[in-house]
CSV table of C-alpha atoms and ligand atoms in Angstrom, one decimal:
chain,number,residue,atom,x,y,z
N,1,MET,CA,0.2,0.3,-0.3
N,2,SER,CA,1.6,2.9,-1.1
N,3,ALA,CA,0.8,6.4,0.4
N,4,ILE,CA,-1.1,9.1,-1.4
N,5,PRO,CA,0.9,12.5,-1.3
N,6,ALA,CA,-0.8,15.5,0.5
N,7,ASP,CA,-1.2,17.6,-2.5
N,8,ALA,CA,-2.4,14.7,-4.4
N,9,ILE,CA,-6.4,15.0,-5.2
N,10,PRO,CA,-7.8,11.7,-4.6
N,11,ARG,CA,-11.4,11.0,-6.2
N,12,LEU,CA,-13.6,7.9,-7.4
N,13,ALA,CA,-12.1,5.5,-9.7
N,14,ARG,CA,-13.8,5.6,-13.3
N,15,GLY,CA,-17.0,3.4,-12.9
N,16,VAL,CA,-17.1,3.4,-9.3
N,17,LYS,CA,-20.1,5.7,-7.7
N,18,LEU,CA,-21.2,6.8,-4.5
N,19,ARG,CA,-25.0,6.5,-4.2
N,20,GLU,CA,-27.9,7.2,-1.6
N,21,ASP,CA,-29.5,4.1,-1.2
N,22,ALA,CA,-32.9,5.4,0.0
N,23,ALA,CA,-34.9,1.9,0.1
N,24,ARG,CA,-32.1,0.7,2.7
N,25,GLY,CA,-31.7,3.9,4.2
N,26,ARG,CA,-27.7,3.9,3.7
N,27,TRP,CA,-25.2,5.2,1.1
N,28,VAL,CA,-23.2,2.5,-1.1
N,29,VAL,CA,-20.7,2.5,-3.3
N,30,LEU,CA,-21.2,0.9,-6.4
N,31,ALA,CA,-18.6,-0.6,-9.0
N,32,PRO,CA,-18.3,-3.0,-11.7
N,33,GLU,CA,-19.9,-6.4,-10.5
N,34,ARG,CA,-19.5,-5.4,-7.0
N,35,MET,CA,-20.6,-2.7,-4.1
N,36,PHE,CA,-20.0,-2.3,-0.5
N,37,VAL,CA,-21.2,-0.1,2.3
N,38,PRO,CA,-19.0,2.0,3.5
N,39,ASP,CA,-18.8,2.5,7.6
N,40,GLU,CA,-19.4,6.3,8.8
N,41,ILE,CA,-16.0,7.6,8.8
N,42,ALA,CA,-15.3,6.1,5.1
N,43,LEU,CA,-18.5,7.9,3.9
N,44,GLU,CA,-17.4,11.5,5.3
N,45,VAL,CA,-14.3,11.2,3.4
N,46,LEU,CA,-15.8,9.4,0.2
N,47,ARG,CA,-18.2,12.3,0.4
N,48,LEU,CA,-15.3,15.1,0.3
N,49,LEU,CA,-13.8,13.6,-2.7
N,50,ASP,CA,-15.1,16.0,-5.5
N,51,GLY,CA,-12.4,16.1,-7.9
N,52,ALA,CA,-11.2,19.1,-6.6
N,53,ARG,CA,-10.0,18.7,-3.0
N,54,SER,CA,-6.7,17.7,-2.4
N,55,LEU,CA,-5.9,15.1,0.3
N,56,ASP,CA,-4.9,18.0,2.5
N,57,ALA,CA,-7.9,20.2,1.9
N,58,VAL,CA,-9.9,16.9,2.6
N,59,VAL,CA,-7.9,16.5,5.9
N,60,GLU,CA,-8.4,20.3,6.9
N,61,GLU,CA,-12.4,19.9,6.3
N,62,LEU,CA,-12.5,16.9,8.6
N,63,ALA,CA,-10.6,18.4,11.2
N,64,ALA,CA,-12.7,21.7,11.3
N,65,ARG,CA,-15.7,19.6,11.1
N,66,PHE,CA,-15.0,17.4,13.9
N,67,ALA,CA,-12.8,19.8,15.8
N,68,ALA,CA,-10.2,16.9,16.3
N,69,PRO,CA,-6.0,17.2,16.3
N,70,ARG,CA,-5.3,17.8,12.4
N,71,GLU,CA,-2.5,14.8,12.9
N,72,GLU,CA,-4.7,12.2,14.0
N,73,ILE,CA,-7.1,12.8,11.2
N,74,ALA,CA,-4.3,13.1,8.6
N,75,ALA,CA,-3.0,9.5,9.5
N,76,ASP,CA,-6.6,7.9,9.6
N,77,VAL,CA,-7.5,9.6,6.3
N,78,ALA,CA,-4.3,8.6,4.8
N,79,GLU,CA,-4.7,4.9,6.0
N,80,LEU,CA,-8.2,4.9,4.8
N,81,LEU,CA,-7.5,5.9,1.4
N,82,ALA,CA,-4.6,3.8,0.6
N,83,ASP,CA,-6.6,0.9,1.4
N,84,LEU,CA,-9.2,2.5,-1.1
N,85,ALA,CA,-6.9,3.1,-3.6
N,86,ALA,CA,-5.5,-0.5,-3.3
N,87,ARG,CA,-8.8,-1.8,-3.7
N,88,GLY,CA,-9.6,0.1,-7.1
N,89,ILE,CA,-12.1,2.1,-5.4
N,90,VAL,CA,-10.2,5.5,-5.2
N,91,THR,CA,-7.4,6.8,-7.4
N,92,THR,CA,-5.1,9.8,-7.7
H,1,MET,CA,-45.2,-12.7,6.7
H,2,THR,CA,-41.9,-11.1,7.0
H,3,PRO,CA,-41.3,-8.0,4.7
H,4,ILE,CA,-39.3,-9.1,1.7
H,5,ASP,CA,-36.2,-7.4,0.9
H,6,PRO,CA,-35.9,-5.3,-2.3
H,7,PRO,CA,-33.7,-6.5,-5.2
H,8,LEU,CA,-30.4,-5.2,-5.8
H,9,GLY,CA,-30.0,-6.0,-9.5
H,10,LEU,CA,-32.5,-5.5,-12.4
H,11,LEU,CA,-31.5,-7.8,-15.6
H,12,ALA,CA,-33.0,-5.6,-18.5
H,13,GLU,CA,-33.6,-8.1,-21.2
H,14,LEU,CA,-33.7,-5.3,-24.0
H,15,THR,CA,-34.4,-7.6,-27.1
H,16,HIS,CA,-33.5,-11.1,-28.3
H,17,ARG,CA,-32.2,-10.0,-31.6
H,18,CYS,CA,-28.4,-10.9,-32.1
H,19,PRO,CA,-26.3,-11.4,-35.0
H,20,LEU,CA,-24.3,-14.0,-33.2
H,21,ARG,CA,-25.7,-17.7,-32.8
H,22,CYS,CA,-23.9,-19.0,-29.8
H,23,PRO,CA,-24.9,-22.6,-29.0
H,24,TYR,CA,-25.1,-22.2,-25.5
H,25,CYS,CA,-27.3,-19.0,-25.5
H,26,SER,CA,-29.1,-18.3,-22.5
H,27,ASN,CA,-32.2,-16.9,-23.9
H,28,PRO,CA,-35.1,-19.2,-24.3
H,29,LEU,CA,-35.9,-21.4,-27.1
H,30,GLU,CA,-38.8,-19.2,-28.2
H,31,LEU,CA,-37.2,-16.0,-29.1
H,32,SER,CA,-39.2,-12.9,-29.0
H,33,ARG,CA,-39.5,-10.9,-32.2
H,34,ALA,CA,-38.7,-7.1,-32.8
H,35,ALA,CA,-42.4,-6.5,-32.7
H,36,ALA,CA,-43.2,-7.6,-29.4
H,37,GLU,CA,-40.1,-5.5,-27.9
H,38,LEU,CA,-40.9,-2.9,-25.1
H,39,ASP,CA,-40.4,0.6,-26.4
H,40,THR,CA,-38.3,3.3,-24.9
H,41,GLU,CA,-40.6,5.3,-22.9
H,42,THR,CA,-41.8,1.7,-21.1
H,43,TRP,CA,-38.1,0.9,-20.3
H,44,ALA,CA,-37.5,4.0,-18.9
H,45,ARG,CA,-40.5,3.8,-16.4
H,46,VAL,CA,-39.4,0.4,-15.6
H,47,PHE,CA,-35.9,1.7,-14.8
H,48,ARG,CA,-37.6,4.4,-12.6
H,49,GLU,CA,-40.0,1.5,-10.9
H,50,ALA,CA,-36.4,-0.4,-10.1
H,51,ALA,CA,-34.7,2.7,-8.7
H,52,ALA,CA,-38.2,3.4,-6.4
H,53,LEU,CA,-37.9,-0.6,-5.5
H,54,GLY,CA,-34.3,-0.7,-4.6
H,55,VAL,CA,-32.4,-1.8,-7.3
H,56,LEU,CA,-29.1,-0.4,-7.4
H,57,GLN,CA,-27.6,-1.9,-10.3
H,58,LEU,CA,-28.8,-2.4,-13.7
H,59,HIS,CA,-27.5,-4.9,-16.6
H,60,LEU,CA,-28.4,-4.1,-19.8
H,61,SER,CA,-28.5,-7.4,-21.9
H,62,GLY,CA,-30.3,-9.3,-24.6
H,63,GLY,CA,-29.8,-10.9,-26.9
H,64,GLU,CA,-27.7,-8.1,-28.2
H,65,PRO,CA,-28.6,-4.8,-26.6
H,66,THR,CA,-26.7,-2.7,-29.1
H,67,VAL,CA,-29.4,-3.9,-31.8
H,68,ARG,CA,-31.7,-1.3,-29.9
H,69,ARG,CA,-31.0,1.9,-31.8
H,70,ASP,CA,-32.5,4.0,-28.6
H,71,LEU,CA,-29.8,2.2,-26.3
H,72,PRO,CA,-28.0,5.5,-25.6
H,73,ASP,CA,-31.3,7.0,-24.4
H,74,LEU,CA,-32.1,3.9,-22.2
H,75,VAL,CA,-28.6,4.3,-20.6
H,76,ARG,CA,-29.5,7.9,-20.0
H,77,HIS,CA,-32.9,7.3,-18.4
H,78,ALA,CA,-31.5,4.5,-16.1
H,79,GLU,CA,-28.8,7.1,-15.3
H,80,GLN,CA,-31.3,9.8,-14.5
H,81,ALA,CA,-33.0,7.1,-12.3
H,82,GLY,CA,-30.2,6.5,-10.3
H,83,LEU,CA,-29.1,3.3,-11.5
H,84,TYR,CA,-25.4,2.1,-12.1
H,85,THR,CA,-25.3,1.1,-15.6
H,86,ASN,CA,-23.8,-2.4,-16.8
H,87,LEU,CA,-23.8,-3.4,-20.5
H,88,ILE,CA,-23.6,-6.5,-21.5
H,89,THR,CA,-22.6,-7.0,-25.3
H,90,SER,CA,-20.8,-9.0,-27.8
H,91,GLY,CA,-19.2,-5.9,-29.0
H,92,VAL,CA,-19.9,-6.8,-32.8
H,93,MET,CA,-22.4,-3.8,-33.5
H,94,THR,CA,-21.0,-0.6,-31.9
H,95,ASP,CA,-18.6,1.3,-33.9
H,96,ALA,CA,-17.0,4.7,-32.7
H,97,ALA,CA,-19.8,7.0,-33.0
H,98,ARG,CA,-22.4,4.5,-31.4
H,99,PHE,CA,-19.6,4.1,-28.5
H,100,ASP,CA,-19.5,7.5,-28.2
H,101,ALA,CA,-22.9,8.0,-27.7
H,102,LEU,CA,-22.8,5.4,-24.9
H,103,MET,CA,-20.4,7.1,-23.2
H,104,GLN,CA,-22.2,10.3,-23.6
H,105,ALA,CA,-25.0,9.0,-22.1
H,106,GLY,CA,-23.4,7.9,-18.8
H,107,LEU,CA,-22.5,4.3,-19.0
H,108,ASP,CA,-20.5,3.2,-16.0
H,109,HIS,CA,-19.2,-0.7,-17.3
H,110,VAL,CA,-18.9,-2.7,-20.0
H,111,GLN,CA,-18.8,-6.7,-19.8
H,112,LEU,CA,-17.5,-7.7,-23.3
H,113,SER,CA,-18.0,-11.6,-24.4
H,114,VAL,CA,-15.6,-13.5,-26.5
H,115,GLN,CA,-16.3,-17.1,-27.9
H,116,ASP,CA,-12.7,-17.8,-27.6
H,117,ALA,CA,-9.1,-16.7,-28.0
H,118,GLU,CA,-8.3,-18.0,-31.2
H,119,GLU,CA,-10.1,-16.4,-34.0
H,120,ALA,CA,-11.2,-19.0,-36.4
H,121,SER,CA,-12.4,-21.2,-33.5
H,122,ALA,CA,-14.3,-17.9,-31.8
H,123,ASP,CA,-16.1,-17.2,-35.0
H,124,ARG,CA,-17.6,-20.7,-35.6
H,125,ILE,CA,-18.9,-20.9,-32.1
H,126,GLY,CA,-20.5,-17.7,-32.2
H,127,GLY,CA,-21.9,-18.5,-35.8
H,128,TYR,CA,-20.7,-15.3,-37.1
H,129,ALA,CA,-17.9,-14.4,-39.4
H,130,GLY,CA,-15.7,-11.5,-38.3
H,131,GLY,CA,-17.2,-11.2,-35.2
H,132,HIS,CA,-13.8,-11.5,-32.9
H,133,ALA,CA,-12.1,-9.0,-35.0
H,134,ARG,CA,-15.0,-6.7,-34.1
H,135,LYS,CA,-14.8,-7.5,-30.5
H,136,LEU,CA,-11.2,-6.7,-30.5
H,137,ALA,CA,-11.6,-3.4,-31.8
H,138,PHE,CA,-14.8,-2.8,-29.3
H,139,ALA,CA,-12.5,-3.4,-26.3
H,140,ALA,CA,-9.9,-1.0,-27.9
H,141,LEU,CA,-12.7,1.8,-27.7
H,142,ALA,CA,-13.4,0.9,-24.0
H,143,ARG,CA,-9.8,1.2,-23.1
H,144,ALA,CA,-9.2,4.6,-25.0
H,145,ALA,CA,-12.3,5.9,-23.2
H,146,GLY,CA,-11.1,4.4,-20.0
H,147,LEU,CA,-14.5,2.7,-19.5
H,148,PRO,CA,-14.1,-0.3,-17.1
H,149,LEU,CA,-14.1,-3.6,-18.7
H,150,THR,CA,-14.9,-6.9,-17.9
H,151,LEU,CA,-14.2,-9.5,-20.2
H,152,ASN,CA,-16.6,-12.4,-20.2
H,153,ALA,CA,-15.6,-15.8,-21.5
H,154,VAL,CA,-18.1,-19.2,-21.7
H,155,VAL,CA,-16.1,-21.8,-21.5
H,156,HIS,CA,-16.9,-25.4,-22.7
H,157,ARG,CA,-15.4,-28.4,-24.0
H,158,GLN,CA,-14.4,-26.8,-27.2
H,159,ASN,CA,-12.6,-23.8,-25.8
H,160,LEU,CA,-11.5,-24.7,-22.5
H,161,ASP,CA,-8.1,-25.8,-23.3
H,162,ARG,CA,-7.4,-22.0,-24.4
H,163,LEU,CA,-8.0,-20.9,-21.0
H,164,PRO,CA,-4.4,-19.5,-20.5
H,165,ALA,CA,-5.0,-17.5,-23.5
H,166,LEU,CA,-8.1,-16.3,-22.7
H,167,ILE,CA,-6.3,-14.9,-19.8
H,168,ASP,CA,-3.7,-13.4,-21.7
H,169,LEU,CA,-6.6,-11.8,-24.1
H,170,ALA,CA,-7.9,-10.0,-20.9
H,171,LEU,CA,-4.2,-8.6,-20.0
H,172,ASP,CA,-3.9,-7.7,-23.6
H,173,LEU,CA,-7.5,-5.9,-23.8
H,174,GLY,CA,-6.8,-4.0,-20.6
H,175,ALA,CA,-9.5,-5.7,-18.9
H,176,GLN,CA,-9.7,-5.4,-15.1
H,177,ARG,CA,-12.0,-8.3,-14.8
H,178,LEU,CA,-12.5,-11.7,-16.2
H,179,GLU,CA,-15.5,-14.0,-15.9
H,180,VAL,CA,-14.8,-17.5,-16.7
H,181,ALA,CA,-18.4,-18.8,-17.0
H,182,HIS,CA,-19.1,-22.4,-17.7
H,183,VAL,CA,-22.1,-23.0,-19.7
H,184,GLN,CA,-25.5,-23.3,-17.6
H,185,TYR,CA,-27.3,-26.5,-19.3
H,186,TYR,CA,-31.1,-25.2,-20.0
H,187,GLY,CA,-32.5,-24.1,-23.3
H,188,TRP,CA,-30.0,-23.8,-26.4
H,189,ALA,CA,-27.2,-25.4,-24.0
H,190,LEU,CA,-29.3,-28.1,-23.2
H,191,ALA,CA,-29.6,-28.8,-27.0
H,192,ASN,CA,-26.1,-28.8,-27.3
H,193,ARG,CA,-24.8,-30.5,-24.2
H,194,ASP,CA,-23.1,-33.4,-25.9
H,195,ALA,CA,-21.1,-31.1,-27.8
H,196,LEU,CA,-20.4,-28.7,-25.1
H,197,LEU,CA,-19.7,-30.5,-21.8
H,198,PRO,CA,-16.0,-30.8,-20.8
H,199,SER,CA,-14.4,-33.7,-19.4
H,200,LEU,CA,-13.3,-34.0,-15.5
H,201,ALA,CA,-9.7,-33.7,-16.7
H,202,GLN,CA,-10.2,-30.7,-18.9
H,203,LEU,CA,-12.2,-29.2,-16.0
H,204,GLN,CA,-9.3,-29.9,-13.3
H,205,ALA,CA,-6.7,-28.2,-15.9
H,206,ALA,CA,-8.8,-25.1,-15.9
H,207,THR,CA,-9.2,-24.7,-12.2
H,208,ALA,CA,-5.6,-25.2,-11.6
H,209,THR,CA,-4.8,-22.7,-14.7
H,210,VAL,CA,-7.3,-20.2,-12.7
H,211,GLU,CA,-5.3,-20.4,-9.6
H,212,ALA,CA,-2.1,-20.2,-10.8
H,213,ALA,CA,-3.5,-16.8,-12.5
H,214,ARG,CA,-5.1,-15.6,-9.7
H,215,ALA,CA,-2.0,-15.7,-7.7
H,216,ARG,CA,0.1,-14.2,-10.5
H,217,LEU,CA,-2.1,-11.6,-11.4
H,218,ARG,CA,-3.3,-9.9,-8.0
H,219,GLY,CA,-4.0,-6.5,-8.3
H,220,ARG,CA,-3.8,-6.6,-12.1
H,221,LEU,CA,-6.6,-9.0,-13.1
H,222,VAL,CA,-9.6,-10.4,-11.1
H,223,ILE,CA,-10.7,-13.7,-12.3
H,224,ASP,CA,-14.5,-14.8,-11.5
H,225,TYR,CA,-14.6,-18.5,-11.6
H,226,VAL,CA,-17.0,-21.0,-10.5
H,227,VAL,CA,-16.6,-24.8,-10.9
H,228,PRO,CA,-19.8,-26.1,-13.0
H,229,ASP,CA,-22.5,-28.0,-11.7
H,230,TYR,CA,-21.9,-31.3,-13.8
H,231,HIS,CA,-18.6,-31.7,-12.0
H,232,ALA,CA,-19.9,-30.4,-8.7
H,233,LYS,CA,-21.2,-31.9,-5.4
H,234,ARG,CA,-23.4,-29.2,-4.4
H,235,PRO,CA,-25.4,-26.9,-6.3
H,236,LYS,CA,-24.9,-23.0,-6.8
H,237,ALA,CA,-26.8,-20.4,-5.1
H,238,CYS,CA,-28.8,-19.8,-8.5
H,239,MET,CA,-29.7,-15.9,-8.9
H,240,GLY,CA,-28.4,-15.7,-5.1
H,241,GLY,CA,-32.0,-17.4,-4.3
H,242,TRP,CA,-35.2,-17.3,-6.4
H,243,GLY,CA,-36.5,-13.8,-6.0
H,244,ARG,CA,-34.0,-12.7,-3.3
H,245,MET,CA,-31.4,-10.6,-5.0
H,246,VAL,CA,-32.1,-9.8,-8.6
H,247,LEU,CA,-35.2,-9.9,-11.2
H,248,ALA,CA,-35.4,-9.8,-14.8
H,249,VAL,CA,-37.4,-8.4,-17.3
H,250,SER,CA,-38.0,-9.8,-20.8
H,251,PRO,CA,-37.8,-8.4,-24.1
H,252,ALA,CA,-41.6,-8.4,-24.3
H,253,GLY,CA,-42.1,-7.1,-20.8
H,254,ARG,CA,-42.3,-10.1,-18.6
H,255,ILE,CA,-41.0,-9.8,-15.0
H,256,LEU,CA,-39.2,-12.8,-14.3
H,257,PRO,CA,-37.3,-14.0,-11.1
H,258,CYS,CA,-34.6,-15.2,-13.3
H,259,HIS,CA,-34.1,-15.1,-17.0
H,260,ALA,CA,-34.4,-18.8,-17.9
H,261,ALA,CA,-37.6,-18.7,-15.9
H,262,GLU,CA,-40.0,-18.5,-18.8
H,263,SER,CA,-39.3,-22.2,-19.8
H,264,LEU,CA,-40.9,-23.3,-16.7
H,265,PRO,CA,-44.2,-24.8,-16.7
H,266,GLY,CA,-47.3,-23.7,-14.4
H,267,LEU,CA,-46.1,-20.1,-13.8
H,268,THR,CA,-47.8,-17.3,-14.9
H,269,PHE,CA,-45.7,-14.3,-15.2
H,270,PRO,CA,-46.8,-10.4,-14.8
H,271,ASN,CA,-46.0,-8.0,-17.6
H,272,VAL,CA,-44.4,-4.7,-17.0
H,273,ARG,CA,-47.2,-3.2,-19.3
H,274,ASP,CA,-50.0,-3.8,-16.4
H,275,THR,CA,-48.1,-5.0,-13.3
H,276,SER,CA,-45.4,-2.6,-11.5
H,277,LEU,CA,-42.1,-4.2,-10.5
H,278,ARG,CA,-42.9,-3.6,-6.5
H,279,GLU,CA,-46.4,-5.5,-7.4
H,280,ALA,CA,-44.8,-8.1,-9.0
H,281,TRP,CA,-41.6,-8.8,-6.6
H,282,GLU,CA,-43.6,-8.7,-3.5
H,283,ARG,CA,-46.9,-10.4,-4.3
H,284,ALA,CA,-46.8,-12.4,-7.8
H,285,GLU,CA,-46.8,-16.1,-7.3
H,286,ALA,CA,-44.0,-16.4,-9.8
H,287,PHE,CA,-41.9,-15.1,-7.1
H,288,THR,CA,-43.4,-16.2,-3.9
H,289,ARG,CA,-43.4,-19.9,-5.3
H,290,PHE,CA,-39.9,-20.8,-4.8
H,291,ARG,CA,-38.9,-18.0,-2.5
H,292,GLY,CA,-37.4,-19.0,0.7
H,293,THR,CA,-37.4,-22.5,2.4
H,294,ALA,CA,-40.9,-23.5,2.5
H,295,TRP,CA,-41.6,-24.9,-1.0
H,296,MET,CA,-38.7,-27.3,-0.7
H,297,PRO,CA,-38.8,-31.1,-0.9
H,298,GLU,CA,-36.7,-33.7,0.9
H,299,PRO,CA,-33.6,-33.6,1.0
H,300,CYS,CA,-33.3,-29.9,1.1
H,301,ARG,CA,-36.3,-29.4,3.7
H,302,SER,CA,-34.1,-30.6,6.3
H,303,CYS,CA,-30.6,-29.6,4.7
H,304,ASP,CA,-28.6,-27.3,7.1
H,305,ARG,CA,-27.5,-25.6,3.6
H,306,ARG,CA,-31.0,-25.0,2.3
H,307,GLU,CA,-30.2,-21.2,3.1
H,308,GLN,CA,-27.1,-21.4,1.4
H,309,ASP,CA,-27.7,-22.7,-2.1
H,310,TRP,CA,-31.8,-22.4,-1.7
H,311,GLY,CA,-32.0,-25.8,-3.4
H,312,GLY,CA,-30.3,-24.9,-6.6
H,313,CYS,CA,-31.5,-24.1,-10.0
H,314,ARG,CA,-35.0,-24.6,-10.8
H,315,CYS,CA,-34.7,-24.1,-14.4
H,316,GLN,CA,-32.0,-27.2,-14.2
H,317,ALA,CA,-34.2,-29.1,-11.8
H,318,PHE,CA,-36.9,-28.9,-14.2
H,319,ALA,CA,-34.8,-29.5,-17.4
H,320,LEU,CA,-33.5,-32.7,-16.0
H,321,THR,CA,-36.1,-34.4,-13.7
H,322,GLY,CA,-39.6,-32.8,-15.6
H,323,ASP,CA,-40.0,-31.1,-11.9
H,324,ALA,CA,-39.1,-27.5,-11.3
H,325,ALA,CA,-39.9,-28.3,-7.8
H,326,ALA,CA,-37.1,-31.1,-7.6
H,327,THR,CA,-33.8,-30.5,-5.7
H,328,ASP,CA,-31.1,-29.5,-8.2
H,329,PRO,CA,-29.6,-32.5,-9.5
H,330,ALA,CA,-26.4,-30.9,-9.4
H,331,CYS,CA,-26.4,-31.7,-5.6
H,332,ALA,CA,-25.3,-35.2,-4.6
H,333,LEU,CA,-27.9,-35.6,-2.6
H,334,SER,CA,-30.5,-35.3,-5.0
H,335,PRO,CA,-31.9,-39.0,-6.3
H,336,HIS,CA,-31.3,-37.5,-9.8
H,337,HIS,CA,-27.4,-36.8,-9.4
H,338,ALA,CA,-26.7,-39.8,-11.4
H,339,LEU,CA,-27.9,-37.9,-14.7
H,340,LEU,CA,-25.3,-35.7,-14.5
H,341,ASP,CA,-22.5,-38.2,-14.7
H,342,LEU,CA,-24.5,-40.2,-17.5
H,343,ALA,CA,-24.6,-36.8,-19.3
H,344,VAL,CA,-20.7,-36.4,-18.8
H,345,ALA,CA,-20.0,-40.1,-20.1
H,346,GLU,CA,-22.5,-39.6,-23.1
H,347,ALA,CA,-21.1,-36.1,-24.0
H,348,ALA,CA,-17.5,-37.6,-23.9
H,349,GLU,CA,-18.5,-40.0,-26.9
H,350,ALA,CA,-20.2,-37.3,-29.0
H,351,GLY,CA,-19.1,-35.4,-31.5
H,352,GLU,CA,-18.2,-31.2,-32.0
H,353,ALA,CA,-21.6,-30.1,-34.3
H,354,PHE,CA,-23.6,-27.0,-33.0
H,355,THR,CA,-27.7,-26.5,-33.0
H,356,TYR,CA,-27.0,-22.8,-33.5
H,357,ARG,CA,-29.6,-20.5,-31.7
H,358,GLU,CA,-31.5,-18.9,-34.0
H,359,ILE,CA,-34.9,-16.9,-33.9
H,360,GLY,CA,-38.0,-19.4,-35.2
H,361,ARG,CA,-35.9,-22.2,-35.3
H,362,ALA,CA,-36.1,-24.0,-31.6
H,363,PRO,CA,-35.0,-27.3,-31.3
H,364,ALA,CA,-37.4,-30.1,-30.6
H,365,ARG,CA,-37.3,-30.3,-26.5
H,366,ALA,CA,-35.6,-33.3,-25.2
K,401,SF4,S1,-25.1,-16.0,-25.9
K,401,SF4,FE1,-24.3,-15.6,-28.2
K,401,SF4,S2,-26.5,-15.8,-29.2
K,401,SF4,FE2,-26.9,-15.3,-27.4
K,401,SF4,S3,-27.2,-13.5,-26.9
K,401,SF4,FE3,-25.2,-13.5,-26.3
K,401,SF4,S4,-24.0,-13.0,-28.2
K,401,SF4,FE4,-25.6,-13.3,-29.0
K,402,SF4,S1,-29.9,-31.0,-0.5
K,402,SF4,FE1,-30.9,-29.3,-1.2
K,402,SF4,S2,-30.2,-27.5,0.2
K,402,SF4,FE2,-28.8,-29.5,0.6
K,402,SF4,S3,-27.2,-29.1,-0.7
K,402,SF4,FE3,-28.4,-30.4,-1.8
K,402,SF4,S4,-29.8,-28.7,-3.1
K,402,SF4,FE4,-28.5,-27.7,-1.2
C-alpha cells in the first residue's frame, strides 16, 4: 500500500459511484460487479472527494468539522484512502 | 409474513435479436421478435420503478442490446433514475460513433463476451464470421475511453483448453476483470450439451490454471470462476436464491425471477405493461412460488445448506427431472444426481457439431 501525497487529489476511480440507497436507508459504493457499504468515517471522506479537493484539503475540512487534532485525522484519512486505492475504489 | 428485502439488481433483456448464434445462449428457445419488444418510454418507466423499489445495479442485456437504436437513450434514462449501468454486449455492432453516444449517455461499465481466444474457433462458436476481430476493436474503444471493462468468456469442451490464452487476451485488452463462466445447461445449451460438456480432466486443468493466474495477477486482473454443476457435489445458489437478489424483465415485458424462468411450466409471469415491479416482486405467485425454503422437498427441506444454495437452480431441476420443484440434480444428495454423470459419459463419446441459436428455429425439446 503506497501513501497518497498530501497535495494529490484523490477521487473515485472510473466506474465507481457513491450513491444514496434510499430503500435501505444507507449509502453505498457501486463498482463493476460489486458494491460495498462504507462505514461512517469512510462515507464522510468519500463525500469530500469532489475531484477538486486535495488530500490536504480533505483533512483540513474534517479536522474543522470534528474539532479534532489535525495529525490524528491526517493519519486516519491517509490509511483509509490507501486502502481504498489498493482496492481500486479511489485513484489520484 | 416477514417483509421481503428489495432486489439489488435488474437484468433488462432489451431484445432477443442478436447477430451471433452461440449454441449455449441463455435466451429461451422461443425467442421474441422485434415487434413484441417494449418501447423506450416503457423501459424508462421500468428503470424508475426499479430504482424506487431498491434496485442499484442495472444490467442491460439481450440478445444483443446494441441492436436497439435507442440504447443511448435507455442508458440516459437509467442514469437519471440513479441506476448503475452495466452493458452486457458481444461488441460486434458498436462503431466509434455509437460507442461515443453510450459514453455521453453515462454508461458505467461494460462486459464484453468473447467466444474463444483463437479467431477461427471464436467465429465458428459464435456462428458469425468476423465477430472476433470486431470484439477486439470494441475493447480498444473501451480502453481508449477509460471505461471499466470486464471480459466474459463462456467456457466448454471446445474452448476450455485455451483458457491460458483467454487470460492473456483479457490482459492484452486492458480488462480489469475476467469472468470465466461455465455453460449452464438449459435451453439452447441443453440442446448442445453433448458438444459442450467438458471432461473432468479438462476441468481440473482449467481450475488449476485459474488458481495459478489469480496468484500471479493479483492487483492486475480479477478472475471470477465457479466450478460447473456437472462436476460439482453441491449446486450453486442460482440468482442468489429465487426472488431474493435480482429480477429480470424480458424483451416483451415479462417480469421474471430469473432470465431462464420462462421455460418453467405452470407459472404465469406478470408483465410491466400492467403490473408494477414492486407488485410483482412482493406479491406475484411466480416470485413467491420458490422464494425462501417453505416450498422445498426433501432432501433440501431438512438440509443445513438450504439457506446457502436455496436448493439450486429451478430451471436445471426442471430440465433434467421434469419437476421444477425438485432438488437441483447438481446436488449429490439429489436422487437424480446420476443423470449428470451419465451426461458427462455420453458427451465424451459425442461429436462437436452445434445446433445454432436462431429466432424461429427452436430445437425439439428433449
Ligand atoms: S450468447 Fe451469443 S447468441 Fe446469445 S445473446 Fe449472447 S452473443 Fe447473442
Ligand atoms: S440437499 Fe438441497 S439444500 Fe442441501 S445441499 Fe443439496 S440442494 Fe442444497
